[in-house]
């Protein structure tokens, strides 16, 4: 309804669109935790909190000011194990069509052809956080692959494996895929304004489901844009000053 | 009783070649001055375990050839990119890598802290992290029904090394809310600490300070090194030195550049 | 977000008949005013778990008929002798007793804190404590060789109740070095706290105070009750009321005496 | 050598004798922990520390001033599990000849005829503290029994059970028994001045070994008595004022 007509000039930035989609996904969560170096998920989470008048509680890891943790580095994971983190974000050097993420290496594990930093907390959090939102701005056959070289954390597990969490979807710079946990497959849910189905198909290395007509990703409403720009962006600037300056022009004169 | 060492090298004498050395993540208080001193001393064959991740510290030690085995969940320079010497060493196969995941390392240290041989952890099943850890065991949860769960053996470091805001003369260390440092000290045979300054008076005598204090009972030696985390941050004291890390990332991209970094910032004592 | 309750009874509304209620040992901050309020309310069928021991609190609740099951390592009035209502109830068989040992309770709370179904613990094998706990399991340590070890299922309380020196308006609670209170809150679905006073300003904003703070994130409700531990001590604030405990021990030796104690010190609101 | 001749008038109190025996047992430990309400073991531990010029480290539980713990109630047990507590003291409502201690109840567990407070940490610490000194001032057939009704913690364990600790001996108001872990039996090591073998035999409910000649418990040396009275007692008075007043007359005028 609010979507601009096709080919209309966008009155929002890509980052704002992605944050808006993510904020909708967060829904009525009580606690969202955002990993280090994740400005768009952080923007989305603060937007969700603003809309929810303080709910969800948002923890921005790496920012002592925006986390309540006082029990050391384990508290995040203990908190997730207690069922007290509802939404988390993961990315991956590679992500495949079953929702497996690879944060370790490409090629043989003992003789890799590329090495990433490592799995961080993914091999645990992916299992115990109900809504994990996969996030990879680079949408290419290099990143979205048929099968990851190394599974840092699998997209799904057999029924008898304790699993209270997993992927709800994957957002890229081109589109949003929802994830069907039963079928262990992504489904193309919407294509971002300015992008095309053909472009998504040719740049995706894994197979995915799609409806006969793929909707366009809903653009952020004027009210959402206003909230993001006027209220959320200044808060975000305390944690991500460079991002806030680039996207929102905040603090540029400072 | 802990030794308040006269020199940094004296304090580090407990850290021997070939030992299992535990170090904390970059935001918790990394002993970077101590790390440079260990490289200058020519320390070798370290089994390094970074709880749960590392950045410049692991990269420097690896680049300088001090590390035989590395157990951690990730090594990266964060916004300054991949850790170049770590990446090169893994790809060249010159270090043995034990890839873990953050809560597994926390749990394995807690197992040692509690004197139990293992700790259970959810997650992991179906991952290649688990597949590459023959030292981890999957068993059926006896309180469940066909419910597999991973058991992690305790990690018992020979020495834990970190940097903290202050110590008192009894060797008590104020660590604030960086409580993994307490668990690391409990889990380790010895703990070596560098601090910004000495606090006059006993930290345990003040209820507010005591709440954030690691008792000297667990501490082997302490040395005062101002800005001991530099160029990494000490929470609530100083931030990253971004310019320096940018320079490091650039230089360490090649072996030659890394050698010149060592020459300038590690072997040159004045810069330590 | 935690509720800063207007009345003690409001704060206690989360504690329902039949719930699994966790309380700390006597030197950690026992919510005695809250306990008296629960007895006045007529709370029933509690499963009480005292980490790891209890004194007056368990004895009062048992004597007043509020407790169905008790899990703890010991109940005693310390230098004032045995806990008379506890002793009488166990001998009469009117409560179900789950005898434990201190570190088993600590470990079982930590299991819940970590979201794992169990924790291992050394010791126990060959004891009658183990023999009377069909809910505890002995297995072979998979990292050992013919090495039996006990596994304790996680304890997941519905509510933890304690008293602390202060809270701020965000519901953050300063607990100092009484860190089992943090584990209890993490392990429990809800946490209800009484405090001596409200601290103006946010406890998490001060690094020294933050080190001893339980975040309000885990807290359901807070009520201000001055001398809320009385007649038990609040560490670093006030000691035992020895005269009162002597009087209690004497009165509670008989059912009639206990009834008169309740009348005088519990039901009489002015004395709460 | 320093023992007074038999029947000589004692120039020390019973508490001083017991503390002196315990201090000798503590030996060259690094860390001694003393439970709540244990003034004689506390006196002995502080005496050992004074003799050792600061070693062992002494933790008096229940006294925030005399313990270093900052990690909550679990730290004592974690510390023991780490092998960092060398000596601890246990008592029991009943103690039997195999070194089993009962802190729970007498009679059938479900229908006891007597109930004690409970096992506290004994069911763990007895296994992991190398030197556990059993301590029961009331030496009678009621307390020292053939077989405890309830084993809070056993005196010994099968070889395959992880056990780095256990009893080294039992001190009472009448004598000191050493414990032989291989034979799982007590041996009468010495009888306190003023007490007799016949008295020990008639008041002990369990069987025990004894040498042909049982020595008298060595009386505290004048130097030990001086240290206890002048240096240790004032320290002890901070934690056990009533005991220090009764035994050493300290603070009586306060």
PDB file of C-alpha atoms in Angstrom, chain A:
ATOM      1  CA  UNK A   1       0.000   0.000   0.000  1.00  0.00           C
ATOM      2  CA  UNK A   2       2.748   2.359   0.962  1.00  0.00           C
ATOM      3  CA  UNK A   3       5.057   0.940  -1.685  1.00  0.00           C
ATOM      4  CA  UNK A   4       6.054   3.495  -4.266  1.00  0.00           C
ATOM      5  CA  UNK A   5       5.136   2.682  -7.854  1.00  0.00           C
ATOM      6  CA  UNK A   6       7.780   0.629  -9.658  1.00  0.00           C
ATOM      7  CA  UNK A   7      10.747   2.602 -10.892  1.00  0.00           C
ATOM      8  CA  UNK A   8       9.741   5.558  -8.735  1.00  0.00           C
ATOM      9  CA  UNK A   9      12.700   7.350  -7.273  1.00  0.00           C
ATOM     10  CA  UNK A  10      13.385   5.945  -3.827  1.00  0.00           C
ATOM     11  CA  UNK A  11      13.085   8.407  -0.978  1.00  0.00           C
ATOM     12  CA  UNK A  12      15.044   6.163   1.393  1.00  0.00           C
ATOM     13  CA  UNK A  13      18.482   4.625   1.594  1.00  0.00           C
ATOM     14  CA  UNK A  14      19.188   0.909   1.230  1.00  0.00           C
ATOM     15  CA  UNK A  15      20.186   0.715   4.882  1.00  0.00           C
ATOM     16  CA  UNK A  16      16.848   2.191   5.898  1.00  0.00           C
ATOM     17  CA  UNK A  17      14.974  -0.371   3.843  1.00  0.00           C
ATOM     18  CA  UNK A  18      16.883  -3.271   5.329  1.00  0.00           C
ATOM     19  CA  UNK A  19      16.451  -1.965   8.857  1.00  0.00           C
ATOM     20  CA  UNK A  20      12.739  -1.535   8.269  1.00  0.00           C
ATOM     21  CA  UNK A  21      12.373  -5.128   7.054  1.00  0.00           C
ATOM     22  CA  UNK A  22      14.340  -6.406  10.038  1.00  0.00           C
ATOM     23  CA  UNK A  23      12.335  -4.323  12.507  1.00  0.00           C
ATOM     24  CA  UNK A  24       9.157  -5.936  11.168  1.00  0.00           C
ATOM     25  CA  UNK A  25      10.747  -9.383  11.611  1.00  0.00           C
ATOM     26  CA  UNK A  26      11.661  -8.644  15.223  1.00  0.00           C
ATOM     27  CA  UNK A  27       7.961  -8.426  15.974  1.00  0.00           C
ATOM     28  CA  UNK A  28       6.953  -8.581  19.622  1.00  0.00           C
ATOM     29  CA  UNK A  29      10.229  -9.917  21.010  1.00  0.00           C
ATOM     30  CA  UNK A  30      11.220  -9.104  24.589  1.00  0.00           C
ATOM     31  CA  UNK A  31      14.997  -9.072  24.124  1.00  0.00           C
ATOM     32  CA  UNK A  32      17.063  -8.572  20.991  1.00  0.00           C
ATOM     33  CA  UNK A  33      20.834  -8.981  21.098  1.00  0.00           C
ATOM     34  CA  UNK A  34      22.985  -7.551  18.321  1.00  0.00           C
ATOM     35  CA  UNK A  35      26.555  -8.734  17.758  1.00  0.00           C
ATOM     36  CA  UNK A  36      29.589  -6.522  17.292  1.00  0.00           C
ATOM     37  CA  UNK A  37      29.974  -4.572  14.068  1.00  0.00           C
ATOM     38  CA  UNK A  38      26.334  -4.920  13.005  1.00  0.00           C
ATOM     39  CA  UNK A  39      25.070  -1.382  12.439  1.00  0.00           C
ATOM     40  CA  UNK A  40      22.015  -2.244  10.312  1.00  0.00           C
ATOM     41  CA  UNK A  41      20.661  -4.860  12.772  1.00  0.00           C
ATOM     42  CA  UNK A  42      21.391  -2.378  15.562  1.00  0.00           C
ATOM     43  CA  UNK A  43      19.450   0.316  13.720  1.00  0.00           C
ATOM     44  CA  UNK A  44      16.562  -2.098  13.198  1.00  0.00           C
ATOM     45  CA  UNK A  45      16.527  -3.177  16.842  1.00  0.00           C
ATOM     46  CA  UNK A  46      16.549   0.363  18.173  1.00  0.00           C
ATOM     47  CA  UNK A  47      13.752   1.169  15.722  1.00  0.00           C
ATOM     48  CA  UNK A  48      11.727  -1.775  17.030  1.00  0.00           C
ATOM     49  CA  UNK A  49      12.333  -0.594  20.581  1.00  0.00           C
ATOM     50  CA  UNK A  50      11.239   2.915  19.699  1.00  0.00           C
ATOM     51  CA  UNK A  51       8.047   1.626  18.109  1.00  0.00           C
ATOM     52  CA  UNK A  52       7.423  -0.666  21.107  1.00  0.00           C
ATOM     53  CA  UNK A  53       7.942   2.156  23.609  1.00  0.00           C
ATOM     54  CA  UNK A  54      10.874   0.431  25.267  1.00  0.00           C
ATOM     55  CA  UNK A  55      10.127  -3.168  24.243  1.00  0.00           C
ATOM     56  CA  UNK A  56      12.105  -5.174  23.149  1.00  0.00           C
ATOM     57  CA  UNK A  57      15.058  -4.717  25.421  1.00  0.00           C
ATOM     58  CA  UNK A  58      18.024  -4.210  23.061  1.00  0.00           C
ATOM     59  CA  UNK A  59      21.574  -5.348  23.907  1.00  0.00           C
ATOM     60  CA  UNK A  60      24.249  -4.006  21.580  1.00  0.00           C
ATOM     61  CA  UNK A  61      27.261  -6.218  22.224  1.00  0.00           C
ATOM     62  CA  UNK A  62      30.621  -4.542  22.336  1.00  0.00           C
ATOM     63  CA  UNK A  63      29.029  -1.444  23.826  1.00  0.00           C
ATOM     64  CA  UNK A  64      29.234  -1.530  27.640  1.00  0.00           C
ATOM     65  CA  UNK A  65      26.752   1.326  27.667  1.00  0.00           C
ATOM     66  CA  UNK A  66      24.139  -0.638  25.718  1.00  0.00           C
ATOM     67  CA  UNK A  67      24.441  -3.985  27.470  1.00  0.00           C
ATOM     68  CA  UNK A  68      23.458  -4.800  31.015  1.00  0.00           C
ATOM     69  CA  UNK A  69      25.841  -7.736  31.406  1.00  0.00           C
ATOM     70  CA  UNK A  70      27.800  -7.802  34.665  1.00  0.00           C
ATOM     71  CA  UNK A  71      28.726 -11.491  34.805  1.00  0.00           C
ATOM     72  CA  UNK A  72      31.480 -11.532  32.201  1.00  0.00           C
ATOM     73  CA  UNK A  73      31.554 -12.776  28.642  1.00  0.00           C
ATOM     74  CA  UNK A  74      29.562 -15.896  29.439  1.00  0.00           C
ATOM     75  CA  UNK A  75      26.431 -13.978  30.426  1.00  0.00           C
ATOM     76  CA  UNK A  76      25.251 -13.470  26.824  1.00  0.00           C
ATOM     77  CA  UNK A  77      25.362 -17.217  26.215  1.00  0.00           C
ATOM     78  CA  UNK A  78      23.903 -18.132  29.583  1.00  0.00           C
ATOM     79  CA  UNK A  79      21.136 -15.611  28.929  1.00  0.00           C
ATOM     80  CA  UNK A  80      20.388 -17.274  25.579  1.00  0.00           C
ATOM     81  CA  UNK A  81      20.470 -20.707  27.219  1.00  0.00           C
ATOM     82  CA  UNK A  82      17.903 -19.456  29.736  1.00  0.00           C
ATOM     83  CA  UNK A  83      15.595 -18.561  26.853  1.00  0.00           C
ATOM     84  CA  UNK A  84      16.013 -14.866  27.577  1.00  0.00           C
ATOM     85  CA  UNK A  85      17.229 -13.811  24.121  1.00  0.00           C
ATOM     86  CA  UNK A  86      14.508 -13.861  21.477  1.00  0.00           C
ATOM     87  CA  UNK A  87      16.276 -12.450  18.449  1.00  0.00           C
ATOM     88  CA  UNK A  88      19.890 -12.555  17.298  1.00  0.00           C
ATOM     89  CA  UNK A  89      21.660 -11.877  13.998  1.00  0.00           C
ATOM     90  CA  UNK A  90      24.184 -14.053  12.201  1.00  0.00           C
ATOM     91  CA  UNK A  91      26.146 -13.630   9.037  1.00  0.00           C
ATOM     92  CA  UNK A  92      28.544 -15.959   7.309  1.00  0.00           C
ATOM     93  CA  UNK A  93      31.434 -16.092   4.867  1.00  0.00           C
ATOM     94  CA  UNK A  94      29.142 -18.571   3.154  1.00  0.00           C
ATOM     95  CA  UNK A  95      25.444 -19.337   3.655  1.00  0.00           C
ATOM     96  CA  UNK A  96      23.764 -22.224   1.870  1.00  0.00           C
ATOM     97  CA  UNK A  97      20.228 -23.150   0.876  1.00  0.00           C
ATOM     98  CA  UNK A  98      19.634 -25.193   4.033  1.00  0.00           C
ATOM     99  CA  UNK A  99      20.500 -22.224   6.215  1.00  0.00           C
ATOM    100  CA  UNK A 100      23.922 -23.568   7.153  1.00  0.00           C
ATOM    101  CA  UNK A 101      26.424 -20.817   7.935  1.00  0.00           C
ATOM    102  CA  UNK A 102      30.193 -20.951   7.511  1.00  0.00           C
ATOM    103  CA  UNK A 103      32.371 -18.606   9.515  1.00  0.00           C
ATOM    104  CA  UNK A 104      35.520 -20.748   9.420  1.00  0.00           C
ATOM    105  CA  UNK A 105      37.089 -21.592   6.080  1.00  0.00           C
ATOM    106  CA  UNK A 106      36.699 -22.608   2.452  1.00  0.00           C
ATOM    107  CA  UNK A 107      38.173 -25.794   1.093  1.00  0.00           C
ATOM    108  CA  UNK A 108      39.575 -28.637   3.146  1.00  0.00           C
ATOM    109  CA  UNK A 109      39.615 -27.708   6.837  1.00  0.00           C
ATOM    110  CA  UNK A 110      43.272 -28.711   7.241  1.00  0.00           C
ATOM    111  CA  UNK A 111      44.347 -26.940   4.028  1.00  0.00           C
ATOM    112  CA  UNK A 112      41.882 -24.146   3.449  1.00  0.00           C
ATOM    113  CA  UNK A 113      41.911 -21.841   0.452  1.00  0.00           C
ATOM    114  CA  UNK A 114      40.334 -19.085   2.507  1.00  0.00           C
ATOM    115  CA  UNK A 115      40.127 -18.599   6.247  1.00  0.00           C
ATOM    116  CA  UNK A 116      37.571 -16.474   8.093  1.00  0.00           C
ATOM    117  CA  UNK A 117      37.912 -15.419  11.758  1.00  0.00           C
ATOM    118  CA  UNK A 118      36.006 -18.354  13.253  1.00  0.00           C
ATOM    119  CA  UNK A 119      32.581 -19.468  14.434  1.00  0.00           C
ATOM    120  CA  UNK A 120      32.244 -17.042  17.387  1.00  0.00           C
ATOM    121  CA  UNK A 121      29.070 -18.022  19.274  1.00  0.00           C
ATOM    122  CA  UNK A 122      27.142 -19.203  16.213  1.00  0.00           C
ATOM    123  CA  UNK A 123      27.536 -22.930  16.913  1.00  0.00           C
ATOM    124  CA  UNK A 124      25.454 -22.372  20.039  1.00  0.00           C
ATOM    125  CA  UNK A 125      23.265 -19.321  19.562  1.00  0.00           C
ATOM    126  CA  UNK A 126      21.788 -20.586  16.279  1.00  0.00           C
ATOM    127  CA  UNK A 127      20.266 -23.459  18.280  1.00  0.00           C
ATOM    128  CA  UNK A 128      18.842 -21.577  21.236  1.00  0.00           C
ATOM    129  CA  UNK A 129      17.704 -18.168  20.009  1.00  0.00           C
ATOM    130  CA  UNK A 130      14.164 -18.541  18.652  1.00  0.00           C
ATOM    131  CA  UNK A 131      14.511 -15.994  15.849  1.00  0.00           C
ATOM    132  CA  UNK A 132      17.907 -15.826  14.191  1.00  0.00           C
ATOM    133  CA  UNK A 133      17.930 -13.338  11.329  1.00  0.00           C
ATOM    134  CA  UNK A 134      20.607 -14.101   8.746  1.00  0.00           C
ATOM    135  CA  UNK A 135      22.143 -11.025   7.296  1.00  0.00           C
ATOM    136  CA  UNK A 136      24.557 -10.736   4.403  1.00  0.00           C
ATOM    137  CA  UNK A 137      24.648  -7.554   2.363  1.00  0.00           C
ATOM    138  CA  UNK A 138      26.835  -9.079  -0.344  1.00  0.00           C
ATOM    139  CA  UNK A 139      24.334 -11.169  -2.339  1.00  0.00           C
ATOM    140  CA  UNK A 140      26.468 -13.193  -4.761  1.00  0.00           C
ATOM    141  CA  UNK A 141      27.228 -16.761  -5.774  1.00  0.00           C
ATOM    142  CA  UNK A 142      30.393 -16.450  -3.729  1.00  0.00           C
ATOM    143  CA  UNK A 143      28.468 -15.900  -0.493  1.00  0.00           C
ATOM    144  CA  UNK A 144      25.161 -17.707  -1.146  1.00  0.00           C
ATOM    145  CA  UNK A 145      26.365 -21.158  -2.106  1.00  0.00           C
ATOM    146  CA  UNK A 146      24.861 -24.589  -2.812  1.00  0.00           C
ATOM    147  CA  UNK A 147      26.697 -26.105   0.145  1.00  0.00           C
ATOM    148  CA  UNK A 148      28.976 -24.424   2.671  1.00  0.00           C
ATOM    149  CA  UNK A 149      32.542 -25.762   2.954  1.00  0.00           C
ATOM    150  CA  UNK A 150      32.326 -25.817   6.739  1.00  0.00           C
ATOM    151  CA  UNK A 151      29.213 -25.802   8.899  1.00  0.00           C
ATOM    152  CA  UNK A 152      29.806 -23.429  11.791  1.00  0.00           C
ATOM    153  CA  UNK A 153      26.157 -23.908  12.640  1.00  0.00           C
ATOM    154  CA  UNK A 154      23.520 -25.882  10.765  1.00  0.00           C
ATOM    155  CA  UNK A 155      20.229 -24.361   9.618  1.00  0.00           C
ATOM    156  CA  UNK A 156      18.255 -27.290  10.961  1.00  0.00           C
ATOM    157  CA  UNK A 157      18.624 -30.311  13.190  1.00  0.00           C
ATOM    158  CA  UNK A 158      17.030 -33.750  13.523  1.00  0.00           C
ATOM    159  CA  UNK A 159      13.870 -33.782  15.646  1.00  0.00           C
ATOM    160  CA  UNK A 160      15.577 -35.340  18.658  1.00  0.00           C
ATOM    161  CA  UNK A 161      18.275 -32.685  18.871  1.00  0.00           C
ATOM    162  CA  UNK A 162      17.469 -29.995  21.442  1.00  0.00           C
ATOM    163  CA  UNK A 163      16.775 -26.939  19.358  1.00  0.00           C
ATOM    164  CA  UNK A 164      14.647 -24.010  20.443  1.00  0.00           C
ATOM    165  CA  UNK A 165      16.051 -21.671  17.836  1.00  0.00           C
ATOM    166  CA  UNK A 166      17.079 -21.267  14.248  1.00  0.00           C
ATOM    167  CA  UNK A 167      16.821 -19.102  11.161  1.00  0.00           C
ATOM    168  CA  UNK A 168      13.682 -17.153  10.326  1.00  0.00           C
ATOM    169  CA  UNK A 169      15.041 -15.600   7.150  1.00  0.00           C
ATOM    170  CA  UNK A 170      17.937 -14.131   5.243  1.00  0.00           C
ATOM    171  CA  UNK A 171      18.169 -10.529   4.241  1.00  0.00           C
ATOM    172  CA  UNK A 172      20.582  -9.356   1.543  1.00  0.00           C
ATOM    173  CA  UNK A 173      21.138  -6.219  -0.462  1.00  0.00           C
ATOM    174  CA  UNK A 174      18.798  -7.591  -3.135  1.00  0.00           C
ATOM    175  CA  UNK A 175      15.955  -9.398  -1.390  1.00  0.00           C
ATOM    176  CA  UNK A 176      14.506 -11.090   1.648  1.00  0.00           C
ATOM    177  CA  UNK A 177      14.216 -14.880   1.850  1.00  0.00           C
ATOM    178  CA  UNK A 178      12.041 -16.402   4.563  1.00  0.00           C
ATOM    179  CA  UNK A 179      13.147 -19.788   5.907  1.00  0.00           C
ATOM    180  CA  UNK A 180      10.855 -22.794   6.156  1.00  0.00           C
ATOM    181  CA  UNK A 181      12.179 -24.885   9.043  1.00  0.00           C
ATOM    182  CA  UNK A 182      10.099 -27.916   8.100  1.00  0.00           C
ATOM    183  CA  UNK A 183      11.298 -27.977   4.516  1.00  0.00           C
ATOM    184  CA  UNK A 184      14.775 -26.650   5.404  1.00  0.00           C
ATOM    185  CA  UNK A 185      14.616 -24.300   2.462  1.00  0.00           C
ATOM    186  CA  UNK A 186      14.541 -20.614   1.756  1.00  0.00           C
ATOM    187  CA  UNK A 187      11.632 -19.012  -0.009  1.00  0.00           C
ATOM    188  CA  UNK A 188      11.997 -15.728  -1.825  1.00  0.00           C
ATOM    189  CA  UNK A 189       9.643 -13.509   0.158  1.00  0.00           C
ATOM    190  CA  UNK A 190      10.220 -10.112  -1.452  1.00  0.00           C
ATOM    191  CA  UNK A 191      12.569  -8.297  -3.796  1.00  0.00           C
ATOM    192  CA  UNK A 192      13.867  -4.903  -2.798  1.00  0.00           C
ATOM    193  CA  UNK A 193      12.751  -1.905  -4.875  1.00  0.00           C
ATOM    194  CA  UNK A 194      15.100  -1.439  -7.808  1.00  0.00           C
ATOM    195  CA  UNK A 195      16.101  -5.102  -7.979  1.00  0.00           C
ATOM    196  CA  UNK A 196      14.705  -7.910 -10.147  1.00  0.00           C
ATOM    197  CA  UNK A 197      13.887 -11.580  -9.925  1.00  0.00           C
ATOM    198  CA  UNK A 198      16.341 -12.378 -12.701  1.00  0.00           C
ATOM    199  CA  UNK A 199      19.090 -10.612 -10.823  1.00  0.00           C
ATOM    200  CA  UNK A 200      18.286 -12.548  -7.638  1.00  0.00           C
ATOM    201  CA  UNK A 201      18.282 -15.861  -9.485  1.00  0.00           C
ATOM    202  CA  UNK A 202      21.552 -15.276 -11.270  1.00  0.00           C
ATOM    203  CA  UNK A 203      23.331 -14.145  -8.098  1.00  0.00           C
ATOM    204  CA  UNK A 204      22.114 -16.892  -5.765  1.00  0.00           C
ATOM    205  CA  UNK A 205      24.151 -20.079  -5.565  1.00  0.00           C
ATOM    206  CA  UNK A 206      21.468 -22.154  -3.852  1.00  0.00           C
ATOM    207  CA  UNK A 207      17.999 -23.257  -4.925  1.00  0.00           C
ATOM    208  CA  UNK A 208      15.028 -21.630  -3.263  1.00  0.00           C
ATOM    209  CA  UNK A 209      11.258 -21.653  -3.459  1.00  0.00           C
ATOM    210  CA  UNK A 210       9.312 -18.738  -4.840  1.00  0.00           C
ATOM    211  CA  UNK A 211       5.666 -17.867  -5.343  1.00  0.00           C
ATOM    212  CA  UNK A 212       4.360 -17.199  -8.846  1.00  0.00           C
ATOM    213  CA  UNK A 213       4.444 -13.492  -8.105  1.00  0.00           C
ATOM    214  CA  UNK A 214       7.168 -12.241  -5.849  1.00  0.00           C
ATOM    215  CA  UNK A 215       6.140  -9.055  -4.062  1.00  0.00           C
ATOM    216  CA  UNK A 216       8.327  -6.040  -3.781  1.00  0.00           C
ATOM    217  CA  UNK A 217       9.834  -5.463  -0.354  1.00  0.00           C
ATOM    218  CA  UNK A 218       7.625  -2.989   1.439  1.00  0.00           C
ATOM    219  CA  UNK A 219       9.298   0.365   1.604  1.00  0.00           C
ATOM    220  CA  UNK A 220       9.630   2.031   4.985  1.00  0.00           C
ATOM    221  CA  UNK A 221       6.630   4.206   5.780  1.00  0.00           C
ATOM    222  CA  UNK A 222       7.139   7.929   6.215  1.00  0.00           C
ATOM    223  CA  UNK A 223       6.559   7.462   9.938  1.00  0.00           C
ATOM    224  CA  UNK A 224       9.229   4.722  10.114  1.00  0.00           C
ATOM    225  CA  UNK A 225      11.668   6.898   8.206  1.00  0.00           C
ATOM    226  CA  UNK A 226      10.963   9.820  10.494  1.00  0.00           C
ATOM    227  CA  UNK A 227      11.517   7.689  13.617  1.00  0.00           C
ATOM    228  CA  UNK A 228      14.738   6.251  12.233  1.00  0.00           C
ATOM    229  CA  UNK A 229      16.148   9.581  11.163  1.00  0.00           C
ATOM    230  CA  UNK A 230      15.048  11.798  14.006  1.00  0.00           C
ATOM    231  CA  UNK A 231      15.033   9.545  17.060  1.00  0.00           C
ATOM    232  CA  UNK A 232      16.938   6.333  16.430  1.00  0.00           C
ATOM    233  CA  UNK A 233      19.879   7.575  14.387  1.00  0.00           C
ATOM    234  CA  UNK A 234      21.185   9.897  17.119  1.00  0.00           C
ATOM    235  CA  UNK A 235      21.143   7.000  19.597  1.00  0.00           C
ATOM    236  CA  UNK A 236      22.869   4.750  17.100  1.00  0.00           C
ATOM    237  CA  UNK A 237      25.556   7.373  16.573  1.00  0.00           C
ATOM    238  CA  UNK A 238      26.880   6.743  20.074  1.00  0.00           C
ATOM    239  CA  UNK A 239      27.791   3.181  19.113  1.00  0.00           C
ATOM    240  CA  UNK A 240      28.277   3.427  15.351  1.00  0.00           C
ATOM    241  CA  UNK A 241      29.425   6.986  14.704  1.00  0.00           C
ATOM    242  CA  UNK A 242      30.868   6.299  11.247  1.00  0.00           C
ATOM    243  CA  UNK A 243      27.736   4.489  10.075  1.00  0.00           C
ATOM    244  CA  UNK A 244      25.455   7.169  11.496  1.00  0.00           C
ATOM    245  CA  UNK A 245      27.498   9.850   9.765  1.00  0.00           C
ATOM    246  CA  UNK A 246      27.503   8.066   6.414  1.00  0.00           C
ATOM    247  CA  UNK A 247      23.828   7.065   6.333  1.00  0.00           C
ATOM    248  CA  UNK A 248      22.175   9.807   8.351  1.00  0.00           C
ATOM    249  CA  UNK A 249      24.720  12.609   8.158  1.00  0.00           C
ATOM    250  CA  UNK A 250      24.842  12.709  11.943  1.00  0.00           C
ATOM    251  CA  UNK A 251      27.763  14.299  13.698  1.00  0.00           C
ATOM    252  CA  UNK A 252      29.472  15.179  10.428  1.00  0.00           C
ATOM    253  CA  UNK A 253      30.219  18.631  11.646  1.00  0.00           C
ATOM    254  CA  UNK A 254      31.516  17.309  14.968  1.00  0.00           C
TER     255      UNK A 254
END
